[in-house]
PDB file of C-alpha atoms in Angstrom:
ATOM      1  CA  MET A   1     -24.360 -18.350  38.007  1.00  0.00           C
ATOM      2  CA  TYR A   2     -21.590 -16.085  36.761  1.00  0.00           C
ATOM      3  CA  ARG A   3     -18.857 -17.399  39.042  1.00  0.00           C
ATOM      4  CA  PHE A   4     -17.284 -19.112  36.001  1.00  0.00           C
ATOM      5  CA  LEU A   5     -15.987 -15.681  34.919  1.00  0.00           C
ATOM      6  CA  LEU A   6     -13.455 -15.924  37.767  1.00  0.00           C
ATOM      7  CA  THR A   7     -11.999 -19.255  36.639  1.00  0.00           C
ATOM      8  CA  PRO A   8      -8.471 -19.322  35.123  1.00  0.00           C
ATOM      9  CA  ARG A   9      -9.907 -20.319  31.750  1.00  0.00           C
ATOM     10  CA  TRP A  10     -12.148 -17.277  31.586  1.00  0.00           C
ATOM     11  CA  TRP A  11      -9.440 -15.007  32.931  1.00  0.00           C
ATOM     12  CA  GLY A  12      -7.424 -15.992  29.833  1.00  0.00           C
ATOM     13  CA  ILE A  13     -10.404 -15.463  27.501  1.00  0.00           C
ATOM     14  CA  ASN A  14     -11.226 -12.063  28.978  1.00  0.00           C
ATOM     15  CA  LEU A  15      -7.601 -10.928  28.839  1.00  0.00           C
ATOM     16  CA  PHE A  16      -7.361 -11.919  25.187  1.00  0.00           C
ATOM     17  CA  VAL A  17     -10.548 -10.009  24.342  1.00  0.00           C
ATOM     18  CA  LEU A  18      -9.435  -6.910  26.247  1.00  0.00           C
ATOM     19  CA  LEU A  19      -6.171  -6.889  24.291  1.00  0.00           C
ATOM     20  CA  ALA A  20      -7.519  -7.925  20.890  1.00  0.00           C
ATOM     21  CA  ILE A  21     -10.291  -5.326  20.564  1.00  0.00           C
ATOM     22  CA  PRO A  22      -8.085  -2.219  21.125  1.00  0.00           C
ATOM     23  CA  PHE A  23      -5.436  -3.702  18.824  1.00  0.00           C
ATOM     24  CA  CYS A  24      -7.950  -4.256  16.006  1.00  0.00           C
ATOM     25  CA  VAL A  25      -9.422  -0.783  16.463  1.00  0.00           C
ATOM     26  CA  PHE A  26      -5.932   0.773  16.443  1.00  0.00           C
ATOM     27  CA  MET A  27      -4.908  -1.063  13.262  1.00  0.00           C
ATOM     28  CA  GLY A  28      -8.198  -0.182  11.544  1.00  0.00           C
ATOM     29  CA  SER A  29      -7.788   3.483  12.475  1.00  0.00           C
ATOM     30  CA  TRP A  30      -4.200   3.461  11.215  1.00  0.00           C
ATOM     31  CA  GLN A  31      -5.203   1.974   7.857  1.00  0.00           C
ATOM     32  CA  LEU A  32      -7.999   4.563   7.589  1.00  0.00           C
ATOM     33  CA  SER A  33      -5.504   7.367   8.274  1.00  0.00           C
ATOM     34  CA  ARG A  34      -3.273   5.980   5.503  1.00  0.00           C
ATOM     35  CA  PHE A  35      -6.198   6.092   3.070  1.00  0.00           C
ATOM     36  CA  GLU A  36      -7.103   9.633   4.110  1.00  0.00           C
ATOM     37  CA  ALA A  37      -3.444  10.671   3.689  1.00  0.00           C
ATOM     38  CA  ARG A  38      -3.456   9.304   0.143  1.00  0.00           C
ATOM     39  CA  ILE A  39      -6.656  11.229  -0.581  1.00  0.00           C
ATOM     40  CA  GLU A  40      -4.999  14.412   0.666  1.00  0.00           C
ATOM     41  CA  ASP A  41      -1.831  13.716  -1.332  1.00  0.00           C
ATOM     42  CA  HIS A  42      -3.920  13.114  -4.447  1.00  0.00           C
ATOM     43  CA  ARG A  43      -5.736  16.420  -3.952  1.00  0.00           C
ATOM     44  CA  SER A  44      -2.443  18.242  -3.367  1.00  0.00           C
ATOM     45  CA  ALA A  45      -0.898  16.642  -6.452  1.00  0.00           C
ATOM     46  CA  GLU A  46      -3.818  17.815  -8.594  1.00  0.00           C
ATOM     47  CA  GLU A  47      -3.494  21.337  -7.242  1.00  0.00           C
ATOM     48  CA  GLN A  48       0.250  21.282  -7.821  1.00  0.00           C
ATOM     49  CA  ALA A  49      -0.189  19.990 -11.394  1.00  0.00           C
ATOM     50  CA  ALA A  50      -2.575  22.858 -12.088  1.00  0.00           C
ATOM     51  CA  SER A  51      -0.054  25.387 -10.786  1.00  0.00           C
ATOM     52  CA  ASP A  52       3.086  23.857 -12.336  1.00  0.00           C
ATOM     53  CA  GLY A  53       2.393  25.536 -15.644  1.00  0.00           C
ATOM     54  CA  LYS A  54       2.535  28.927 -13.922  1.00  0.00           C
ATOM     55  CA  GLN A  55       5.809  28.272 -12.104  1.00  0.00           C
ATOM     56  CA  ALA A  56       9.133  29.466 -13.449  1.00  0.00           C
ATOM     57  CA  ALA A  57      11.659  26.757 -14.292  1.00  0.00           C
ATOM     58  CA  ARG A  58      14.356  26.317 -11.636  1.00  0.00           C
ATOM     59  CA  PRO A  59      17.827  24.763 -11.856  1.00  0.00           C
ATOM     60  CA  LEU A  60      17.919  21.029 -11.294  1.00  0.00           C
ATOM     61  CA  ASP A  61      20.102  21.177  -8.167  1.00  0.00           C
ATOM     62  CA  GLU A  62      17.483  23.312  -6.389  1.00  0.00           C
ATOM     63  CA  LEU A  63      14.820  20.612  -6.835  1.00  0.00           C
ATOM     64  CA  LEU A  64      16.786  17.561  -5.751  1.00  0.00           C
ATOM     65  CA  PRO A  65      16.164  15.150  -4.162  1.00  0.00           C
ATOM     66  CA  VAL A  66      12.792  14.573  -5.777  1.00  0.00           C
ATOM     67  CA  ASP A  67       9.875  14.334  -3.359  1.00  0.00           C
ATOM     68  CA  LYS A  68       6.124  14.895  -3.411  1.00  0.00           C
ATOM     69  CA  GLU A  69       6.648  18.660  -3.392  1.00  0.00           C
ATOM     70  CA  THR A  70       9.134  18.897  -6.256  1.00  0.00           C
ATOM     71  CA  SER A  71       7.898  16.059  -8.488  1.00  0.00           C
ATOM     72  CA  GLY A  72       6.418  17.625 -11.612  1.00  0.00           C
ATOM     73  CA  ASP A  73       8.090  21.015 -11.080  1.00  0.00           C
ATOM     74  CA  PRO A  74       9.537  22.676 -14.197  1.00  0.00           C
ATOM     75  CA  THR A  75      13.316  22.640 -14.418  1.00  0.00           C
ATOM     76  CA  THR A  76      16.032  23.712 -16.831  1.00  0.00           C
ATOM     77  CA  VAL A  77      19.319  21.891 -17.383  1.00  0.00           C
ATOM     78  CA  GLU A  78      22.251  22.445 -19.741  1.00  0.00           C
ATOM     79  CA  GLY A  79      24.517  19.792 -21.160  1.00  0.00           C
ATOM     80  CA  ARG A  80      25.269  17.528 -24.101  1.00  0.00           C
ATOM     81  CA  TYR A  81      23.280  14.505 -25.174  1.00  0.00           C
ATOM     82  CA  GLY A  82      25.029  11.140 -24.971  1.00  0.00           C
ATOM     83  CA  ALA A  83      23.813   7.536 -24.945  1.00  0.00           C
ATOM     84  CA  GLN A  84      20.260   6.825 -26.062  1.00  0.00           C
ATOM     85  CA  LEU A  85      17.931   4.022 -24.935  1.00  0.00           C
ATOM     86  CA  LEU A  86      14.371   2.962 -25.699  1.00  0.00           C
ATOM     87  CA  VAL A  87      11.746   2.228 -23.042  1.00  0.00           C
ATOM     88  CA  PRO A  88       9.170  -0.270 -24.400  1.00  0.00           C
ATOM     89  CA  ASP A  89       5.598  -1.055 -23.310  1.00  0.00           C
ATOM     90  CA  ARG A  90       4.491   2.533 -22.722  1.00  0.00           C
ATOM     91  CA  GLU A  91       0.984   3.732 -23.536  1.00  0.00           C
ATOM     92  CA  LEU A  92      -0.077   7.222 -24.506  1.00  0.00           C
ATOM     93  CA  ASP A  93      -3.741   8.076 -25.117  1.00  0.00           C
ATOM     94  CA  GLY A  94      -4.569   4.363 -25.232  1.00  0.00           C
ATOM     95  CA  GLU A  95      -1.967   3.599 -27.913  1.00  0.00           C
ATOM     96  CA  ARG A  96       0.984   1.301 -27.316  1.00  0.00           C
ATOM     97  CA  GLY A  97       4.483   2.582 -27.988  1.00  0.00           C
ATOM     98  CA  TYR A  98       7.817   3.432 -26.395  1.00  0.00           C
ATOM     99  CA  TYR A  99       9.782   6.309 -24.915  1.00  0.00           C
ATOM    100  CA  VAL A 100      12.966   7.679 -26.411  1.00  0.00           C
ATOM    101  CA  LEU A 101      15.337   8.186 -23.467  1.00  0.00           C
ATOM    102  CA  THR A 102      18.581  10.121 -23.938  1.00  0.00           C
ATOM    103  CA  LEU A 103      21.225  10.770 -21.279  1.00  0.00           C
ATOM    104  CA  LEU A 104      22.108  14.443 -20.882  1.00  0.00           C
ATOM    105  CA  ARG A 105      25.695  14.858 -19.660  1.00  0.00           C
ATOM    106  CA  THR A 106      25.889  17.951 -17.487  1.00  0.00           C
ATOM    107  CA  ASP A 107      28.896  20.100 -16.667  1.00  0.00           C
ATOM    108  CA  GLY A 108      28.962  18.563 -13.199  1.00  0.00           C
ATOM    109  CA  GLY A 109      29.878  15.173 -14.672  1.00  0.00           C
ATOM    110  CA  LYS A 110      26.595  13.402 -13.920  1.00  0.00           C
ATOM    111  CA  ALA A 111      24.084  12.363 -16.571  1.00  0.00           C
ATOM    112  CA  LEU A 112      20.369  13.123 -16.395  1.00  0.00           C
ATOM    113  CA  PRO A 113      17.884  10.798 -18.123  1.00  0.00           C
ATOM    114  CA  VAL A 114      15.712  12.879 -20.456  1.00  0.00           C
ATOM    115  CA  VAL A 115      12.604  11.500 -22.170  1.00  0.00           C
ATOM    116  CA  ARG A 116      12.626  13.352 -25.473  1.00  0.00           C
ATOM    117  CA  GLY A 117       9.300  11.945 -26.612  1.00  0.00           C
ATOM    118  CA  TRP A 118       7.070   8.979 -27.423  1.00  0.00           C
ATOM    119  CA  LEU A 119       6.736   6.942 -30.618  1.00  0.00           C
ATOM    120  CA  PRO A 120       4.018   4.386 -31.504  1.00  0.00           C
ATOM    121  CA  GLY A 121       4.647   0.708 -32.153  1.00  0.00           C
ATOM    122  CA  GLU A 122       7.441  -1.549 -31.009  1.00  0.00           C
ATOM    123  CA  PRO A 123      11.031  -0.359 -30.533  1.00  0.00           C
ATOM    124  CA  GLY A 124      12.873  -0.685 -33.839  1.00  0.00           C
ATOM    125  CA  SER A 125       9.689  -0.508 -35.941  1.00  0.00           C
ATOM    126  CA  ALA A 126      10.579   3.052 -36.979  1.00  0.00           C
ATOM    127  CA  GLU A 127      13.712   5.129 -37.206  1.00  0.00           C
ATOM    128  CA  VAL A 128      14.383   6.901 -33.939  1.00  0.00           C
ATOM    129  CA  PRO A 129      15.328  10.583 -34.289  1.00  0.00           C
ATOM    130  CA  ALA A 130      18.903  11.285 -33.244  1.00  0.00           C
ATOM    131  CA  PRO A 131      19.415  13.781 -30.410  1.00  0.00           C
ATOM    132  CA  PRO A 132      20.633  17.320 -31.140  1.00  0.00           C
ATOM    133  CA  ARG A 133      24.397  17.784 -31.137  1.00  0.00           C
ATOM    134  CA  GLY A 134      26.401  20.265 -29.144  1.00  0.00           C
ATOM    135  CA  GLU A 135      25.399  22.186 -26.045  1.00  0.00           C
ATOM    136  CA  VAL A 136      21.631  22.168 -25.421  1.00  0.00           C
ATOM    137  CA  THR A 137      19.282  23.615 -22.833  1.00  0.00           C
ATOM    138  CA  VAL A 138      16.605  21.194 -21.679  1.00  0.00           C
ATOM    139  CA  ASN A 139      13.289  22.495 -20.344  1.00  0.00           C
ATOM    140  CA  GLY A 140      10.922  19.963 -18.843  1.00  0.00           C
ATOM    141  CA  ALA A 141       9.225  18.537 -15.771  1.00  0.00           C
ATOM    142  CA  LEU A 142      11.168  16.768 -13.058  1.00  0.00           C
ATOM    143  CA  GLN A 143      10.095  13.195 -12.312  1.00  0.00           C
ATOM    144  CA  ALA A 144      10.969  10.676  -9.599  1.00  0.00           C
ATOM    145  CA  SER A 145      12.734   7.439 -10.483  1.00  0.00           C
ATOM    146  CA  GLU A 146      10.417   4.614 -11.475  1.00  0.00           C
ATOM    147  CA  ASN A 147      10.036   1.250  -9.766  1.00  0.00           C
ATOM    148  CA  PRO A 148       9.580  -1.835 -11.973  1.00  0.00           C
ATOM    149  CA  GLY A 149       6.144  -3.365 -11.622  1.00  0.00           C
ATOM    150  CA  GLU A 150       4.474  -0.208 -10.275  1.00  0.00           C
ATOM    151  CA  ASN A 151       2.217   2.346 -11.987  1.00  0.00           C
ATOM    152  CA  GLY A 152       2.340   0.590 -15.329  1.00  0.00           C
ATOM    153  CA  VAL A 153       6.140   0.255 -15.404  1.00  0.00           C
ATOM    154  CA  SER A 154       7.235  -2.990 -17.055  1.00  0.00           C
ATOM    155  CA  ALA A 155       9.020  -5.474 -14.805  1.00  0.00           C
ATOM    156  CA  ARG A 156      10.053  -7.954 -17.497  1.00  0.00           C
ATOM    157  CA  ALA A 157      13.716  -8.847 -17.769  1.00  0.00           C
ATOM    158  CA  GLY A 158      15.878  -9.897 -20.682  1.00  0.00           C
ATOM    159  CA  LEU A 159      15.229  -6.852 -22.849  1.00  0.00           C
ATOM    160  CA  PRO A 160      17.309  -6.445 -26.012  1.00  0.00           C
ATOM    161  CA  ALA A 161      20.404  -4.284 -25.968  1.00  0.00           C
ATOM    162  CA  GLY A 162      19.587  -0.597 -26.059  1.00  0.00           C
ATOM    163  CA  GLN A 163      16.361  -0.956 -24.070  1.00  0.00           C
ATOM    164  CA  THR A 164      15.421  -0.521 -20.417  1.00  0.00           C
ATOM    165  CA  GLY A 165      12.220  -1.345 -18.568  1.00  0.00           C
ATOM    166  CA  ALA A 166      12.291   1.444 -15.984  1.00  0.00           C
ATOM    167  CA  ILE A 167      13.697   4.960 -15.860  1.00  0.00           C
ATOM    168  CA  SER A 168      15.802   4.952 -12.720  1.00  0.00           C
ATOM    169  CA  ALA A 169      19.444   5.151 -11.730  1.00  0.00           C
ATOM    170  CA  ALA A 170      19.276   1.568 -10.446  1.00  0.00           C
ATOM    171  CA  SER A 171      18.091   0.282 -13.839  1.00  0.00           C
ATOM    172  CA  LEU A 172      20.477   2.393 -15.930  1.00  0.00           C
ATOM    173  CA  VAL A 173      23.678   2.117 -13.892  1.00  0.00           C
ATOM    174  CA  ASN A 174      24.767  -1.054 -15.749  1.00  0.00           C
ATOM    175  CA  LEU A 175      23.710   0.237 -19.168  1.00  0.00           C
ATOM    176  CA  VAL A 176      25.572   3.544 -19.434  1.00  0.00           C
ATOM    177  CA  PRO A 177      29.107   4.560 -18.384  1.00  0.00           C
ATOM    178  CA  TYR A 178      28.029   7.680 -16.468  1.00  0.00           C
ATOM    179  CA  ASP A 179      27.204   8.675 -12.927  1.00  0.00           C
ATOM    180  CA  LEU A 180      23.471   9.288 -12.872  1.00  0.00           C
ATOM    181  CA  TYR A 181      20.998  11.584 -11.168  1.00  0.00           C
ATOM    182  CA  ASP A 182      18.297   9.743  -9.238  1.00  0.00           C
ATOM    183  CA  ALA A 183      15.601  11.518 -11.257  1.00  0.00           C
ATOM    184  CA  TRP A 184      14.569  12.125 -14.851  1.00  0.00           C
ATOM    185  CA  VAL A 185      12.973  14.850 -16.970  1.00  0.00           C
ATOM    186  CA  THR A 186      10.219  14.757 -19.576  1.00  0.00           C
ATOM    187  CA  LEU A 187      10.429  17.557 -22.155  1.00  0.00           C
ATOM    188  CA  ASP A 188       7.712  20.185 -22.345  1.00  0.00           C
ATOM    189  CA  LYS A 189       7.582  19.664 -26.118  1.00  0.00           C
ATOM    190  CA  GLY A 190       8.411  16.464 -27.956  1.00  0.00           C
ATOM    191  CA  ASP A 191      11.751  16.580 -29.757  1.00  0.00           C
ATOM    192  CA  SER A 192      12.085  15.987 -33.536  1.00  0.00           C
ATOM    193  CA  GLY A 193       8.357  15.498 -34.120  1.00  0.00           C
ATOM    194  CA  MET A 194       7.847  12.994 -31.273  1.00  0.00           C
ATOM    195  CA  ARG A 195       4.900  13.362 -28.906  1.00  0.00           C
ATOM    196  CA  ALA A 196       5.709  14.781 -25.474  1.00  0.00           C
ATOM    197  CA  VAL A 197       5.283  12.420 -22.521  1.00  0.00           C
ATOM    198  CA  PRO A 198       2.865  13.924 -19.968  1.00  0.00           C
ATOM    199  CA  VAL A 199       3.901  14.484 -16.382  1.00  0.00           C
ATOM    200  CA  SER A 200       3.029  11.614 -14.044  1.00  0.00           C
ATOM    201  CA  ALA A 201       1.932  11.992 -10.439  1.00  0.00           C
ATOM    202  CA  ALA A 202       4.463  11.597  -7.654  1.00  0.00           C
ATOM    203  CA  PRO A 203       4.695   8.113  -6.093  1.00  0.00           C
ATOM    204  CA  ASP A 204       2.042   7.297  -3.464  1.00  0.00           C
ATOM    205  CA  THR A 205      -0.097  10.333  -4.338  1.00  0.00           C
ATOM    206  CA  GLY A 206      -2.662   8.767  -6.642  1.00  0.00           C
ATOM    207  CA  LEU A 207      -5.860   6.845  -5.928  1.00  0.00           C
ATOM    208  CA  ASP A 208      -4.303   3.577  -7.064  1.00  0.00           C
ATOM    209  CA  LEU A 209      -4.757  -0.009  -5.908  1.00  0.00           C
ATOM    210  CA  LYS A 210      -2.671   0.593  -2.779  1.00  0.00           C
ATOM    211  CA  ALA A 211      -4.997   3.361  -1.643  1.00  0.00           C
ATOM    212  CA  PHE A 212      -8.062   1.139  -1.875  1.00  0.00           C
ATOM    213  CA  GLN A 213      -6.160  -1.705  -0.236  1.00  0.00           C
ATOM    214  CA  ASN A 214      -5.772   0.558   2.802  1.00  0.00           C
ATOM    215  CA  LEU A 215      -9.520   1.124   2.763  1.00  0.00           C
ATOM    216  CA  GLY A 216     -10.176  -2.606   2.514  1.00  0.00           C
ATOM    217  CA  TYR A 217      -7.797  -3.363   5.376  1.00  0.00           C
ATOM    218  CA  THR A 218      -9.649  -0.773   7.465  1.00  0.00           C
ATOM    219  CA  GLY A 219     -12.872  -2.713   7.070  1.00  0.00           C
ATOM    220  CA  GLU A 220     -11.154  -6.026   7.806  1.00  0.00           C
ATOM    221  CA  TRP A 221      -9.707  -4.859  11.118  1.00  0.00           C
ATOM    222  CA  PHE A 222     -13.049  -3.524  12.334  1.00  0.00           C
ATOM    223  CA  VAL A 223     -14.702  -6.786  11.266  1.00  0.00           C
ATOM    224  CA  PHE A 224     -12.080  -8.676  13.299  1.00  0.00           C
ATOM    225  CA  ALA A 225     -12.932  -6.549  16.341  1.00  0.00           C
ATOM    226  CA  GLY A 226     -16.626  -7.332  15.917  1.00  0.00           C
ATOM    227  CA  PHE A 227     -15.848 -11.029  15.469  1.00  0.00           C
ATOM    228  CA  VAL A 228     -13.914 -11.095  18.766  1.00  0.00           C
ATOM    229  CA  VAL A 229     -16.901  -9.568  20.581  1.00  0.00           C
ATOM    230  CA  PHE A 230     -19.274 -12.013  18.886  1.00  0.00           C
ATOM    231  CA  MET A 231     -17.190 -15.054  19.856  1.00  0.00           C
ATOM    232  CA  TRP A 232     -16.867 -13.860  23.456  1.00  0.00           C
ATOM    233  CA  PHE A 233     -20.635 -13.416  23.737  1.00  0.00           C
ATOM    234  CA  ARG A 234     -21.224 -16.823  22.141  1.00  0.00           C
ATOM    235  CA  LEU A 235     -18.888 -18.561  24.618  1.00  0.00           C
ATOM    236  CA  PHE A 236     -20.429 -16.626  27.513  1.00  0.00           C
ATOM    237  CA  ARG A 237     -23.987 -17.602  26.532  1.00  0.00           C
ATOM    238  CA  ARG A 238     -22.989 -21.248  26.063  1.00  0.00           C
ATOM    239  CA  GLU A 239     -21.390 -21.286  29.521  1.00  0.00           C
ATOM    240  CA  VAL A 240     -24.465 -19.731  31.122  1.00  0.00           C
ATOM    241  CA  GLU A 241     -26.712 -22.316  29.443  1.00  0.00           C
ATOM    242  CA  PHE A 242     -24.567 -25.159  30.763  1.00  0.00           C
ATOM    243  CA  VAL A 243     -24.693 -23.751  34.280  1.00  0.00           C
ATOM    244  CA  ARG A 244     -28.456 -23.237  34.129  1.00  0.00           C
ATOM    245  CA  ASP A 245     -29.058 -26.750  32.764  1.00  0.00           C
ATOM    246  CA  ALA A 246     -26.849 -28.224  35.481  1.00  0.00           C
ATOM    247  CA  GLU A 247     -28.706 -26.367  38.232  1.00  0.00           C
ATOM    248  CA  MET A 248     -32.052 -27.515  36.859  1.00  0.00           C
ATOM    249  CA  GLY A 249     -30.865 -31.120  36.472  1.00  0.00           C
ATOM    250  CA  LEU A 250     -31.507 -31.120  32.715  1.00  0.00           C
ATOM    251  CA  LEU A 251     -28.152 -32.590  31.727  1.00  0.00           C
ATOM    252  CA  ALA A 252     -28.151 -36.131  30.415  1.00  0.00           C
ATOM    253  CA  ALA A 253     -27.120 -38.772  32.923  1.00  0.00           C
ATOM    254  CA  ASP A 254     -24.422 -40.138  30.616  1.00  0.00           C
ATOM    255  CA  THR A 255     -22.833 -36.715  29.986  1.00  0.00           C
ATOM    256  CA  PRO A 256     -19.130 -37.131  30.798  1.00  0.00           C
ATOM    257  CA  PRO A 257     -17.881 -34.626  33.370  1.00  0.00           C
ATOM    258  CA  GLY A 258     -15.009 -33.579  31.059  1.00  0.00           C
ATOM    259  CA  ALA A 259     -17.507 -32.324  28.468  1.00  0.00           C
ATOM    260  CA  LEU A 260     -18.863 -29.712  30.871  1.00  0.00           C
ATOM    261  CA  PRO A 261     -17.304 -26.406  31.795  1.00  0.00           C
ATOM    262  CA  ASN A 262     -15.818 -26.275  35.283  1.00  0.00           C
ATOM    263  CA  SER A 263     -18.651 -24.143  36.569  1.00  0.00           C
ATOM    264  CA  ALA A 264     -21.242 -26.465  35.066  1.00  0.00           C
ATOM    265  CA  GLN A 265     -19.525 -29.487  36.623  1.00  0.00           C
ATOM    266  CA  ALA A 266     -19.676 -27.801  40.020  1.00  0.00           C
ATOM    267  CA  ALA A 267     -23.332 -26.937  39.591  1.00  0.00           C
ATOM    268  CA  SER A 268     -24.108 -30.469  38.395  1.00  0.00           C
ATOM    269  CA  SER A 269     -22.337 -31.950  41.417  1.00  0.00           C
ATOM    270  CA  ASP A 270     -24.242 -29.663  43.800  1.00  0.00           C
ATOM    271  CA  ALA A 271     -27.517 -30.592  42.156  1.00  0.00           C
ATOM    272  CA  TYR A 272     -26.697 -34.319  42.389  1.00  0.00           C
ATOM    273  CA  GLU A 273     -25.796 -34.088  46.080  1.00  0.00           C
ATOM    274  CA  THR A 274     -29.017 -32.197  46.790  1.00  0.00           C
ATOM    275  CA  ASP A 275     -31.154 -34.707  44.931  1.00  0.00           C
ATOM    276  CA  SER A 276     -29.482 -37.737  46.474  1.00  0.00           C
ATOM    277  CA  THR A 277     -29.857 -36.568  50.085  1.00  0.00           C
ATOM    278  CA  PRO A 278     -32.200 -39.072  51.832  1.00  0.00           C
ATOM    279  CA  VAL A 279     -35.446 -37.730  53.246  1.00  0.00           C
ATOM    280  CA  ARG A 280     -35.967 -38.476  56.937  1.00  0.00           C
TER     281      ARG A 280
END
């Protein structure tokens, strides 16, 4: 009855199943490991945020390039304030407003974006405090460059002059005539009466939509593996039923041979030859 498993058609089906199930399990396990890694990064980021207030500020060059370990670390930088830009569409404590971003020109020649504080309303609705003049020492938390469209960062284009949607070297390079650090700093205390911008978590360390997408993909891959098994069993049972019906002579007389599996055709032919043998 099960000789059909040795036919070329079923060799192809079995090979596909044997390859598809391990692949689905591997991909599901990989997506689950990505979710678990994000959970661990989120836990580490919370622990680091709790300990950042106890750390001593270090020079900027010791913390670059920014990664998951150094994002949020306190730093101190000296320089002179230069060009100033506004970053619209930023919320703080549920209120809509904007950041005041000023470029700090360091002795090394590069400029560091510094968020001096947050103001409510739309840019231009209130007078923006001018930055301090002369040599200043900036104390704040180091942050990684932002990506437009991620973590609440605006991705809209066509902003008015003097505004930028994201705080990153890629977004600022055409707006200011300085070489830029690929990082930025938010002050510990808001400058000139502005509210300080809190430290944000490092990229890919929070329980955001991407993390739960990994969890959803995990479930999908394991469902695919189960579906492959289900379809194989369904085809197998259908083939067995055809073979059994052919052996018992239960197939309709007008059933075209092409509609039957190869094994069922063979069984039907054997049954017909047996039934048509004359009795002597």
